[in-house]
Coordinates of C-alpha atoms in Angstrom, one line a residue:
M1 CA -44.1 8.7 -24.5
A2 CA -41.2 10.5 -26.2
K3 CA -41.2 13.2 -23.6
K4 CA -41.4 10.6 -20.8
G5 CA -38.5 8.7 -22.3
C6 CA -36.5 11.9 -22.5
L7 CA -37.3 12.7 -19.0
W8 CA -36.3 9.4 -17.8
K9 CA -32.9 9.6 -19.6
R10 CA -32.2 13.1 -18.1
T11 CA -33.0 11.7 -14.6
A12 CA -30.8 8.8 -15.1
G13 CA -28.0 11.0 -16.4
C14 CA -28.4 13.4 -13.5
A15 CA -28.3 10.4 -11.0
A16 CA -25.2 9.0 -12.7
L17 CA -23.4 12.4 -12.7
L18 CA -24.4 12.8 -8.9
A19 CA -23.1 9.4 -8.0
V20 CA -19.8 10.2 -9.7
V21 CA -19.5 13.5 -8.0
I22 CA -20.2 11.8 -4.5
V23 CA -17.5 9.2 -5.3
L24 CA -14.9 11.8 -6.3
L25 CA -15.8 14.4 -3.8
P26 CA -12.9 14.8 -1.3
R27 CA -13.9 14.0 2.2
P28 CA -12.0 13.3 5.5
V29 CA -11.7 9.5 6.0
M30 CA -9.8 7.2 8.1
A31 CA -8.1 5.3 5.2
M32 CA -4.7 3.7 5.0
H33 CA -3.0 7.0 4.2
I34 CA -3.9 9.0 7.3
M35 CA -4.7 12.6 6.1
E36 CA -2.9 15.8 6.4
G37 CA -3.0 17.3 10.0
F38 CA -4.9 14.4 11.5
L39 CA -2.2 13.2 13.9
P40 CA -1.1 15.2 16.9
L41 CA 2.4 16.7 16.6
K42 CA 4.3 14.2 18.9
W43 CA 2.8 11.2 17.1
S44 CA 3.8 12.9 13.6
V45 CA 7.3 13.3 14.9
F46 CA 7.5 9.8 16.5
W47 CA 6.5 7.9 13.3
T48 CA 8.8 10.1 11.1
A49 CA 11.7 9.2 13.5
A50 CA 10.7 5.5 13.4
S51 CA 10.5 5.4 9.6
L52 CA 13.7 7.3 8.9
P53 CA 16.3 4.5 9.6
F54 CA 14.5 2.1 7.2
V55 CA 14.5 4.6 4.4
V56 CA 18.2 5.6 4.9
L57 CA 19.2 1.9 4.9
G58 CA 17.0 1.3 1.8
A59 CA 18.6 4.1 0.0
V60 CA 22.0 2.7 0.8
S61 CA 20.9 -0.8 -0.4
I62 CA 19.5 0.5 -3.6
S63 CA 22.6 2.5 -4.4
R64 CA 24.8 -0.6 -3.8
R65 CA 22.5 -3.0 -5.9
L66 CA 22.3 -0.6 -8.9
A67 CA 26.0 0.1 -8.8
Q68 CA 26.5 -3.6 -9.2
N69 CA 23.6 -4.4 -11.6
P70 CA 22.4 -1.2 -13.5
E71 CA 20.2 -3.4 -15.6
L72 CA 17.8 -3.6 -12.5
K73 CA 16.7 0.0 -13.0
L74 CA 13.8 -0.8 -15.2
L75 CA 12.5 -3.5 -12.9
L76 CA 12.9 -1.3 -9.9
G77 CA 10.9 1.5 -11.7
A78 CA 8.2 -1.0 -12.5
A79 CA 7.9 -2.0 -8.8
G80 CA 7.6 1.6 -7.9
A81 CA 5.1 2.4 -10.5
F82 CA 3.1 -0.7 -9.5
T83 CA 3.0 0.6 -5.9
F84 CA 2.0 4.1 -7.0
V85 CA -0.8 3.0 -9.2
L86 CA -2.5 0.5 -6.7
S87 CA -2.0 2.6 -3.5
A88 CA -3.5 5.6 -5.3
L89 CA -6.9 3.9 -5.9
K90 CA -9.2 5.2 -3.2
I91 CA -12.3 2.9 -3.1
P92 CA -15.3 4.0 -1.1
S93 CA -16.5 1.4 1.2
V94 CA -19.8 0.5 3.0
T95 CA -18.3 1.4 6.3
G96 CA -18.0 5.2 5.4
S97 CA -14.4 4.9 5.1
S98 CA -12.2 4.3 2.0
S99 CA -9.8 1.7 1.2
H100 CA -7.2 0.7 -1.4
P101 CA -4.6 -2.0 -2.2
T102 CA -0.8 -1.2 -1.3
G103 CA 1.1 -2.6 -4.2
V104 CA 4.2 -3.1 -2.0
G105 CA 4.1 -7.0 -2.0
L106 CA 5.5 -7.3 -5.6
G107 CA 8.5 -5.1 -4.8
A108 CA 9.2 -6.6 -1.5
A109 CA 9.3 -10.2 -2.9
L110 CA 11.6 -9.0 -5.7
F111 CA 14.0 -6.5 -4.0
G112 CA 13.4 -7.0 -0.4
P113 CA 11.7 -4.8 2.3
L114 CA 14.4 -2.0 2.6
T115 CA 14.1 -1.1 -1.1
M116 CA 10.4 -0.8 -0.8
S117 CA 10.8 1.5 2.2
V118 CA 12.3 4.0 -0.2
L119 CA 10.0 3.4 -3.0
G120 CA 7.0 3.4 -0.7
A121 CA 8.1 6.7 0.9
I122 CA 8.7 8.3 -2.5
V123 CA 5.2 7.1 -3.6
L124 CA 3.5 8.5 -0.4
F125 CA 5.2 11.8 -0.9
F126 CA 4.0 12.3 -4.4
Q127 CA 0.6 11.2 -3.6
A128 CA 0.4 13.7 -0.6
V129 CA 1.7 16.5 -2.9
L130 CA -0.1 15.8 -6.1
L131 CA -3.3 13.8 -5.1
A132 CA -3.9 15.2 -1.5
H133 CA -3.9 11.5 -0.6
G134 CA -2.3 11.4 2.8
G135 CA -0.2 14.4 4.0
L136 CA 3.1 15.7 4.6
T137 CA 2.6 15.9 8.4
T138 CA 1.5 12.2 8.4
L139 CA 4.0 11.1 5.9
G140 CA 6.1 9.4 8.6
A141 CA 3.2 7.5 10.0
N142 CA 2.0 6.4 6.5
T143 CA 5.5 5.5 5.5
F144 CA 5.7 3.2 8.6
S145 CA 2.5 1.3 8.0
M146 CA 2.7 1.0 4.2
A147 CA 6.4 1.2 3.3
V148 CA 7.9 -0.4 6.3
A149 CA 5.5 -2.8 8.0
G150 CA 3.8 -3.9 4.8
P151 CA 7.0 -4.8 2.8
F152 CA 8.7 -6.6 5.9
M153 CA 5.5 -8.7 6.5
A154 CA 5.2 -9.3 2.7
Y155 CA 8.9 -10.3 2.3
G156 CA 8.9 -12.5 5.5
T157 CA 5.8 -14.2 4.2
Y158 CA 7.3 -14.8 0.7
R159 CA 10.6 -16.3 2.1
L160 CA 8.7 -18.5 4.5
A161 CA 6.3 -19.8 1.7
V162 CA 9.3 -20.5 -0.6
K163 CA 11.1 -22.2 2.2
L164 CA 8.0 -24.4 2.8
R165 CA 8.2 -25.3 -1.0
A166 CA 5.0 -23.4 -2.0
S167 CA 4.6 -22.7 -5.6
R168 CA 6.1 -19.5 -6.7
G169 CA 2.6 -18.1 -7.6
A170 CA 1.2 -19.0 -4.1
A171 CA 4.2 -17.4 -2.4
V172 CA 3.7 -14.2 -4.3
F173 CA 0.0 -14.3 -3.5
L174 CA 0.4 -14.8 0.2
A175 CA 3.1 -12.0 0.3
A176 CA 0.9 -9.4 -1.3
F177 CA -2.1 -10.5 0.8
A178 CA -0.1 -10.3 4.1
G179 CA 1.6 -7.1 3.2
D180 CA -1.8 -5.5 2.5
L181 CA -3.5 -6.7 5.8
I182 CA -0.6 -5.8 8.0
T183 CA -0.6 -2.2 6.6
Y184 CA -4.0 -1.8 7.8
V185 CA -3.4 -3.4 11.2
V186 CA -0.5 -0.9 11.9
T187 CA -2.6 2.0 10.7
S188 CA -5.3 1.0 13.1
L189 CA -2.8 0.9 16.0
Q190 CA -1.3 4.1 15.0
L191 CA -4.7 5.9 15.2
A192 CA -5.6 4.1 18.5
L193 CA -2.4 5.2 20.0
A194 CA -3.2 8.9 19.0
F195 CA -6.8 8.7 19.8
P196 CA -7.5 6.1 22.7
S197 CA -11.0 5.5 23.7
Q198 CA -12.2 7.1 26.8
Q199 CA -13.7 3.7 27.7
G200 CA -11.2 0.9 27.1
G201 CA -8.2 3.0 26.1
V202 CA -5.9 2.0 23.3
M203 CA -7.1 -1.5 22.9
A204 CA -10.8 -0.7 22.6
S205 CA -9.9 2.1 20.0
A206 CA -7.7 -0.3 18.1
L207 CA -10.4 -2.9 17.9
K208 CA -12.8 -0.3 16.5
F209 CA -10.5 0.8 13.8
L210 CA -9.6 -2.8 13.0
G211 CA -13.3 -3.7 12.7
I212 CA -13.9 -0.8 10.3
F213 CA -11.0 -1.7 8.1
A214 CA -11.5 -5.5 8.1
V215 CA -14.9 -5.2 6.2
T216 CA -13.4 -3.7 3.2
Q217 CA -9.8 -4.8 3.2
L218 CA -10.1 -8.6 3.2
P219 CA -11.5 -8.8 -0.3
L220 CA -9.1 -6.0 -1.5
A221 CA -6.3 -8.0 -0.1
V222 CA -7.3 -11.1 -2.0
S223 CA -7.7 -9.0 -5.1
E224 CA -4.3 -7.4 -4.7
G225 CA -2.7 -10.9 -4.2
L226 CA -4.3 -12.2 -7.5
L227 CA -3.2 -9.1 -9.5
T228 CA 0.3 -9.3 -8.0
V229 CA 0.6 -12.9 -9.2
V230 CA -0.5 -11.9 -12.8
V231 CA 2.2 -9.2 -12.8
F232 CA 4.8 -11.3 -11.4
N233 CA 4.1 -14.0 -14.1
F234 CA 4.5 -11.3 -16.7
L235 CA 7.8 -10.3 -15.3
V236 CA 8.9 -13.8 -15.3
S237 CA 8.2 -14.0 -19.0
Y238 CA 9.9 -10.7 -20.0
S239 CA 12.5 -10.0 -17.3
G240 CA 13.8 -13.5 -16.5
Q241 CA 17.4 -12.4 -16.5
E242 CA 16.9 -9.6 -14.0
L243 CA 14.9 -12.0 -11.7
L244 CA 17.8 -14.4 -11.8
I245 CA 20.1 -11.6 -10.6
L246 CA 17.8 -10.7 -7.8
E247 CA 17.4 -14.4 -6.8
K248 CA 21.2 -14.8 -6.4
D249 CA 21.5 -11.5 -4.5
N250 CA 21.4 -12.0 -0.8
F251 CA 19.4 -9.3 0.6

């Protein structure tokens, strides 16, 4: 009996180790961060050119804001760190793809979309270099989906919810939820434009990619929305003065 129990423990240990290796093993996926070398050159150049104006304008906006209110640096750093941590979480899914939250909703609601274009681009660069998540040749495409489209959708949703007199928590939740989902929609369109289906063209390919992402991203978007509300409430408690400055700033 003792030998059987020992054998069972070893088998369970090996199975657990194998599961961990499978989860952590690098593999090509059609995730939010399009992997290195996956896009044709013309689309890599196109998305880089499309993202660049937003990053430049965002850098100008950050410089102006910090010059006027240097006490916002810590809050800006917290928004960037939140985006880095959440978007670095690669979660395997039942579709054979991987998925992860974006973390851009919090910063977009606080600082506006242009600021997050810069923070998001920086986050994507370091993830490509340090974590092999995404890539340098696809940095422009990933920046446009996660650091441009996501923050603009999140910010627009947040302002609309506030204007409709939703509670602050509900507005933050909707912003994070919408920013997360639109990132995957844009990624699907980017992949569809680069790899149109032989039967049905771009639209058929887009529907295919959207179908894959929708299965895993909807619950993740809800989770990201709830987590963002928790973090936002924490900031309200400990960074109230900085939030008042941002609230008065017309971005």
